[in-house]
Tab-separated table of C-alpha atoms in Angstrom:
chain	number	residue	atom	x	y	z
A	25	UNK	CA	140.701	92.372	76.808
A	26	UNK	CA	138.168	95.246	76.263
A	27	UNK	CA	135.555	93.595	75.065
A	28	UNK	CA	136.113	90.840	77.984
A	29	UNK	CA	135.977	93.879	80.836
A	30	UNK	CA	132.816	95.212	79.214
A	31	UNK	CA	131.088	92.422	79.056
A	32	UNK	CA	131.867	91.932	82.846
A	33	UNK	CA	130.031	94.713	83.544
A	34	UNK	CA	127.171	94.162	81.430
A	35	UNK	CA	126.915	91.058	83.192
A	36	UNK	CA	127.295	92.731	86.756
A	37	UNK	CA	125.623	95.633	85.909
A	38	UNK	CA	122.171	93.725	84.973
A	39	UNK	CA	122.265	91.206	87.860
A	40	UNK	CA	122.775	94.189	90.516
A	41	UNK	CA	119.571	96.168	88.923
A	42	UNK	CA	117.175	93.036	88.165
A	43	UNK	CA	117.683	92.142	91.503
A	44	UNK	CA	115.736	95.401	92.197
A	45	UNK	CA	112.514	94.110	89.856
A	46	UNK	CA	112.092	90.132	90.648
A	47	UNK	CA	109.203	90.508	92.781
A	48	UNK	CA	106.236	92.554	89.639
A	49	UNK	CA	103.002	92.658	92.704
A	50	UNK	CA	102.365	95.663	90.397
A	51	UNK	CA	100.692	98.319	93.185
A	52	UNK	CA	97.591	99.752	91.723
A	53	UNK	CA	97.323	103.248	91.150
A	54	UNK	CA	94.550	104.162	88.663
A	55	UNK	CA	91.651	102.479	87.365
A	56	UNK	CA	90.565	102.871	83.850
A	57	UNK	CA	86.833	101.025	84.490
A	58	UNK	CA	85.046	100.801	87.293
A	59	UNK	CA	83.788	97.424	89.017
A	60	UNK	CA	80.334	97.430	90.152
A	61	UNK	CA	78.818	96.721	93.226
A	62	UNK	CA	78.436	93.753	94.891
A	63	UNK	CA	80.053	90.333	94.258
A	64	UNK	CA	83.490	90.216	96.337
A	65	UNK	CA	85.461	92.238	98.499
A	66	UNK	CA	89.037	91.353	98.206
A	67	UNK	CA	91.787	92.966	101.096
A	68	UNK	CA	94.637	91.939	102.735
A	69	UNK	CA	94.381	91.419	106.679
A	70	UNK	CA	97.400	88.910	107.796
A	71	UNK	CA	97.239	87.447	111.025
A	72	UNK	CA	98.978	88.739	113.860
A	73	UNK	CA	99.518	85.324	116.128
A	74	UNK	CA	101.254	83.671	112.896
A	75	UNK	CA	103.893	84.365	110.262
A	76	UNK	CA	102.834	83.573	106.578
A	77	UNK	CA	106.179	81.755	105.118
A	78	UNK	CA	106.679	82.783	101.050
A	79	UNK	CA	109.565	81.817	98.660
A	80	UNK	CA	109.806	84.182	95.633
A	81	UNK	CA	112.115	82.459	92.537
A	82	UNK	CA	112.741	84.355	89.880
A	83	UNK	CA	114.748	83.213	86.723
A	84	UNK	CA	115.900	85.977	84.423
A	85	UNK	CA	117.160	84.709	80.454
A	86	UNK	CA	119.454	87.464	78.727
A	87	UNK	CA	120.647	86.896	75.211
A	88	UNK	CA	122.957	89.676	74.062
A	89	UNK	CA	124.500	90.641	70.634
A	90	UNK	CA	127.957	92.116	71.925
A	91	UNK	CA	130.520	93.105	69.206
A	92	UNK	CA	128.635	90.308	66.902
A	93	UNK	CA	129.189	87.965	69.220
A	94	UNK	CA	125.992	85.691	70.880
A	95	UNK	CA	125.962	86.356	74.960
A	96	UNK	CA	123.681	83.994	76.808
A	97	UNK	CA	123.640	84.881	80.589
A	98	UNK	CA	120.833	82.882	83.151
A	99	UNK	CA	120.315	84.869	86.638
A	100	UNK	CA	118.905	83.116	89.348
A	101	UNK	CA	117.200	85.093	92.641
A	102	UNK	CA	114.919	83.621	95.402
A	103	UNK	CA	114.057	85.129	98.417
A	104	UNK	CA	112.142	83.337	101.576
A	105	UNK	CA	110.500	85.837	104.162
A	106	UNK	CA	107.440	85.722	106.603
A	107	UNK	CA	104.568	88.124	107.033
A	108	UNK	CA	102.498	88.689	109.915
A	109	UNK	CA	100.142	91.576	111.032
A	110	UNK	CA	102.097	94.104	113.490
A	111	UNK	CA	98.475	95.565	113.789
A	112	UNK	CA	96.734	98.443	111.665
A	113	UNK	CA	97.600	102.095	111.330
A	114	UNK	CA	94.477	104.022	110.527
A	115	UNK	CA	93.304	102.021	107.512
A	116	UNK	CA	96.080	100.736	106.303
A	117	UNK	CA	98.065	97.471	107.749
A	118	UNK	CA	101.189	97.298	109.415
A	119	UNK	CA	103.375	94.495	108.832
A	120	UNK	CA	106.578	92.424	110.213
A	121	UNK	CA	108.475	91.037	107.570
A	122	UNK	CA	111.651	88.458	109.073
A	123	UNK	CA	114.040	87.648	105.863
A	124	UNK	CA	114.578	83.385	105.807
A	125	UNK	CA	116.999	83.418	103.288
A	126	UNK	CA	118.078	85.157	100.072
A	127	UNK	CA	120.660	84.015	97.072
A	128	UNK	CA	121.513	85.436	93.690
A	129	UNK	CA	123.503	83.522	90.304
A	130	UNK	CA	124.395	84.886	87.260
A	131	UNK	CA	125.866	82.082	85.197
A	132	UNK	CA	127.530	83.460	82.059
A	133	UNK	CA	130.347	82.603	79.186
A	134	UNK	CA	132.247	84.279	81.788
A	135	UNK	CA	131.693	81.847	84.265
A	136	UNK	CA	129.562	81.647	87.399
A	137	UNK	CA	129.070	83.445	90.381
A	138	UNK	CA	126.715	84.486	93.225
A	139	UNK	CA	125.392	82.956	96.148
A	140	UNK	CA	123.485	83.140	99.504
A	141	UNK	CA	123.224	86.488	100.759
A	142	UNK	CA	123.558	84.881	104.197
A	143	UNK	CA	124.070	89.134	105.947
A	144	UNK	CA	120.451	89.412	105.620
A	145	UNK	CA	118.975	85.950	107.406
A	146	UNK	CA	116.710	86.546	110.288
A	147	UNK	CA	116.349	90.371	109.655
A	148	UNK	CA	113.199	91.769	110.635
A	149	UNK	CA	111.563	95.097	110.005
A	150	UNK	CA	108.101	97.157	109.295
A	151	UNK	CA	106.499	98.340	106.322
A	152	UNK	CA	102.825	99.230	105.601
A	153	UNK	CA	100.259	98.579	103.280
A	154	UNK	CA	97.281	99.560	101.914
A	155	UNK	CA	94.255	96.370	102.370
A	156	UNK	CA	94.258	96.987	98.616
A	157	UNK	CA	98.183	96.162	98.566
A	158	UNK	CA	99.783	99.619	98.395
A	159	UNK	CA	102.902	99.988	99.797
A	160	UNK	CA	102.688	103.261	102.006
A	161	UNK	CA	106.258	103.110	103.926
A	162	UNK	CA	108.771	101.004	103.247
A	163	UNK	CA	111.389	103.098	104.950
A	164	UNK	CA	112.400	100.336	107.405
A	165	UNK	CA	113.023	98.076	104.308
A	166	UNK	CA	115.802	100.513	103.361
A	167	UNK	CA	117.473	99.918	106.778
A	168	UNK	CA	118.351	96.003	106.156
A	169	UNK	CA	121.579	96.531	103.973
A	170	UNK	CA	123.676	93.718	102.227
A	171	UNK	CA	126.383	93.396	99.492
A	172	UNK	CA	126.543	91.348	96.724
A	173	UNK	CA	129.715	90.412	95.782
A	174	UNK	CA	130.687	91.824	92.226
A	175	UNK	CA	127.297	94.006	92.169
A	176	UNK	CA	128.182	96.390	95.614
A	177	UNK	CA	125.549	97.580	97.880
A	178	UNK	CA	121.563	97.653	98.116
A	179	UNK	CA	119.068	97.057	100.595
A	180	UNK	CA	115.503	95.085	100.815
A	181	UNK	CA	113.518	98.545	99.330
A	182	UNK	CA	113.734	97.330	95.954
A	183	UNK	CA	112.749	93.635	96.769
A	184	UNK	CA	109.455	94.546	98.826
A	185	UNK	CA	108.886	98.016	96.707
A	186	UNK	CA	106.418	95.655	94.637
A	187	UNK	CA	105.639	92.681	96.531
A	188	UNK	CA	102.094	92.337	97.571
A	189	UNK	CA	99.902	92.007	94.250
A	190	UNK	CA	97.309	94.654	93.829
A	191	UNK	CA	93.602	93.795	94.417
A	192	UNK	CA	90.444	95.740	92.955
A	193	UNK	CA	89.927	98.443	95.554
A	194	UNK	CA	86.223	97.614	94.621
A	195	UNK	CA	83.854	94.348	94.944
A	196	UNK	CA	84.449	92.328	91.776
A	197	UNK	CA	82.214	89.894	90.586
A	198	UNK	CA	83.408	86.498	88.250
A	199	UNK	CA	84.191	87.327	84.837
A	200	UNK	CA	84.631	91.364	85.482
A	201	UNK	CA	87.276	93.428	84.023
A	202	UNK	CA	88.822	96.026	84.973
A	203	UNK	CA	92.422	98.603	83.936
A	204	UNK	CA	95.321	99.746	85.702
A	205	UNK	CA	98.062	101.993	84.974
A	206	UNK	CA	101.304	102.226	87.215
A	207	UNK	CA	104.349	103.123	87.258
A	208	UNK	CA	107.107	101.537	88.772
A	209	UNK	CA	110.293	104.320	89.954
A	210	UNK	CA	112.870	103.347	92.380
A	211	UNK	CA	116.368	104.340	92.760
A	212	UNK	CA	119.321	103.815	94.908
A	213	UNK	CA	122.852	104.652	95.280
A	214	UNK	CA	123.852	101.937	92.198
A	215	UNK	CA	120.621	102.093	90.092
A	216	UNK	CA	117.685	102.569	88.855
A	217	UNK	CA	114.135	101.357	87.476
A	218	UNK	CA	111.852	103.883	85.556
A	219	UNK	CA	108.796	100.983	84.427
A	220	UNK	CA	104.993	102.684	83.066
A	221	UNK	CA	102.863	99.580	82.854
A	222	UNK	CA	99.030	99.091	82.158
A	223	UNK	CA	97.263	95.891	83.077
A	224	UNK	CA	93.973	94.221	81.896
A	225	UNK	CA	92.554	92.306	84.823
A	226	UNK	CA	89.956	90.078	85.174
A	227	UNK	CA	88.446	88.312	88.053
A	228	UNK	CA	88.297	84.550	86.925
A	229	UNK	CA	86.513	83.063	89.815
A	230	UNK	CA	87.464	80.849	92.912
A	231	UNK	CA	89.152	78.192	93.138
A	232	UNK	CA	89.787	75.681	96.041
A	233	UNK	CA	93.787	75.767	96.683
A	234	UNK	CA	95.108	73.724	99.812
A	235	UNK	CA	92.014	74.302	101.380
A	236	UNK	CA	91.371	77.709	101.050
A	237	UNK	CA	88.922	79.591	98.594
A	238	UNK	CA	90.926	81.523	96.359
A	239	UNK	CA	89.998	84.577	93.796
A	240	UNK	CA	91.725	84.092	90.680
A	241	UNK	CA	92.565	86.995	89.318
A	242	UNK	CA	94.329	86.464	85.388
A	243	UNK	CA	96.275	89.628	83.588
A	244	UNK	CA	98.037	90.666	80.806
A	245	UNK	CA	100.682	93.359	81.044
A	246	UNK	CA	102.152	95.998	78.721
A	247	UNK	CA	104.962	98.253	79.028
A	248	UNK	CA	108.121	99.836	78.749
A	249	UNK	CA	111.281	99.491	81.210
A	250	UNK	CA	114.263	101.731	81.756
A	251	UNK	CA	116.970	100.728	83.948
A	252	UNK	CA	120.413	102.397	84.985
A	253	UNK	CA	122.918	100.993	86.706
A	254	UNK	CA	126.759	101.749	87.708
A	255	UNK	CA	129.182	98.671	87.228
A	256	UNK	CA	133.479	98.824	87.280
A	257	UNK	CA	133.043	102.543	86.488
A	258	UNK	CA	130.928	102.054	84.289
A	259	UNK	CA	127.463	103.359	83.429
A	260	UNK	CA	124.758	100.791	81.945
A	261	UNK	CA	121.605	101.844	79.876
A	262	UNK	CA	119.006	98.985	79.451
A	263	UNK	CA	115.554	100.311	78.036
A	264	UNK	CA	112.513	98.575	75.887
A	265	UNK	CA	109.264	97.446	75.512
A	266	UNK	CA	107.749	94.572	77.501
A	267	UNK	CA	104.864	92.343	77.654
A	268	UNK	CA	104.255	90.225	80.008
A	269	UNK	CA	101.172	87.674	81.646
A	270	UNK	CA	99.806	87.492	85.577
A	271	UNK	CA	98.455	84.929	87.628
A	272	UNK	CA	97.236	85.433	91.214
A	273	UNK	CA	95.811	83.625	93.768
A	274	UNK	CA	94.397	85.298	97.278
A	275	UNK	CA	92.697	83.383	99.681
A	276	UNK	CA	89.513	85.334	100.248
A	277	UNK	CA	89.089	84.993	104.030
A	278	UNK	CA	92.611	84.772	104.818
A	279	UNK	CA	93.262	87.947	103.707
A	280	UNK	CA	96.711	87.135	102.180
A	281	UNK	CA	98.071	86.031	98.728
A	282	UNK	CA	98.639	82.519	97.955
A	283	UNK	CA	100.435	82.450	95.328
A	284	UNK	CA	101.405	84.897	91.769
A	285	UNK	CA	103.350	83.833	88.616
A	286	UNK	CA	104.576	86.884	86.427
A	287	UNK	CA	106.114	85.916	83.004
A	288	UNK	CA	107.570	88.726	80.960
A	289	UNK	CA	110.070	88.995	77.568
A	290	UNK	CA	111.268	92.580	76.862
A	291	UNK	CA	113.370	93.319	72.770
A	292	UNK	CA	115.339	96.447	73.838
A	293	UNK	CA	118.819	97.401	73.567
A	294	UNK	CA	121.648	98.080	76.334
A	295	UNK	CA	123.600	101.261	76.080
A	296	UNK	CA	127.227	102.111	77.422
A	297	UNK	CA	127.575	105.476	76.844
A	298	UNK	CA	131.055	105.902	77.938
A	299	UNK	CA	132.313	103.598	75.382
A	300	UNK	CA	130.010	104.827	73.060
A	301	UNK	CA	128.115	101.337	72.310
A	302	UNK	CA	124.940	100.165	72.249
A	303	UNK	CA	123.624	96.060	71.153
A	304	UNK	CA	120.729	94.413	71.660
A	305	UNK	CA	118.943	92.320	73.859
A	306	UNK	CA	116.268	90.249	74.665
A	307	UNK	CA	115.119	89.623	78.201
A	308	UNK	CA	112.797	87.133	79.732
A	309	UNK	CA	111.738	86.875	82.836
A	310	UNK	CA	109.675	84.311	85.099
A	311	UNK	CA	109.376	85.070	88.762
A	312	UNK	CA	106.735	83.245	91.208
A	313	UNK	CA	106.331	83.714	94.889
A	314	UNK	CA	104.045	81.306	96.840
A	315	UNK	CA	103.400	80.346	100.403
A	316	UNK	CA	105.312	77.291	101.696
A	317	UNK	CA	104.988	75.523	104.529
């Protein structure tokens, strides 16, 4: 009966703070090399007479080592939202974001559960951005509020914290490299996310995609995560190393992302200090977000 409770709350636990990390736009904050001049000038605009319609899926595989026993759980998040310009503020952009739709699964050896998040259809609020995608308020994100049943309360911070993909704050030219390093920290009342990540970019060239010219931009990602979360009274240490691989796609004179694919497997180990246990755990994650029609 123990062993069945904790493993409830691993289970819990984990869906409530992934939930917080599906959407990996990592923001860029440093550069390690410096692009040269010339080539092309990448920066989000949006239009302001039209929404932008995205779907984000993410699909999160956990296997666990609990007690000696195998633990396979599959969690399951999308979320559908439109984007349009609410005009700029100084240099940055101000955006409307309206929430479509949003569900989360977590099937399990404990069974299923999860669902539509139906509270948070046809929300709308505010945040702004950087052209070079750095989120500079999200505080009316925190203001949209929902509960998931099992996991208890959050808000859309955490899902739009990471959302728009960096660009080069630079003109980048085909075939040019560059470094970031970033670090990911958000918490709320029932977790949180401590990720330092660097990323190798490089500019691949442009492709044609549904009619628009698109920058490729290809990365791979290294890093470490460490999450804690509160679940039945219970408090949940998940920590390790990651490495990962980015796609992106922005439509040059759109000004707007078309479409990213993160893929990502972390080997780390999940801690419960309060019963004094720790077991391992491997963790892969695929998460893509493209424009639909």
């Amino acid at each position: 009966m123990k062993n069945f409770h904790i493993k409830n709350s691993v289970i819990t636990g984990l869906a409530l703070i992934l939930s917080g990390i599906c959407s990996i736009g990592f923001s860029q904050k440093k550069s390690d090399a410096s692009v040269q001049k010339g080539g092309i000038k990448l920066e989000y605009k949006y239009p302001a007479d039209k929404y932008v319609k995205y779907l984000s899926n993410t699909k999160i595989v956990q296997d666990m080592d609990v007690n000696g026993q195998s633990m396979l759980v599959n969690i399951s998040m999308s979320l559908g939202c439109e984007v349009k310009s609410a005009g700029k503020q100084g240099e940055n952009l101000n955006l409307e974001i309206r929430i479509d739709s949003m569900a989360q699964n977590v099937e399990s050896p404990q069974g299923s559960a999860g669902g539509p998040i139906n509270e948070v259809n046809g929300k709308v609020f505010n945040l702004i951005i950087s052209t070079s995608g750095k989120i500079i308020d999200l505080s009316g994100a925190s203001k949209v509020v929902y509960t998931v049943e099992g996991s208890g309360e959050s808000n859309m911070n955490q899902s739009f914290l990471n959302y728009f993909p960096s660009l080069p704050k630079n003109s980048v030219q085909p075939g040019e490299t560059w470094t970031s390093n970033d670090t990911i920290d958000s918490k709320s009342q029932a977790n949180s996310v401590f990720m330092p990540l660097e990323a190798a970019y490089k500019f691949e060239g442009i492709e044609k995609i549904n009619g628009s010219d698109c920058a490729k931009i290809t990365a791979t990602l290294t890093g470490t995560r460490k999450m804690t979360t509160q679940s039945q009274g219970m408090e949940i240490h998940t920590s390790g190393p990651f490495t990962g691989t980015q796609t992106l796609y922005f439509a040059v004179n759109e000004g707007y992302f078309v479409k990213q694919t993160v893929v990502s497997k972390m080997t780390g180990n999940i801690e419960i200090p309060d019963q004094n246990m720790s077991f391992p755990v491997v963790m892969t994650i695929t998460s893509t977000n493209e424009i639909i029609k």
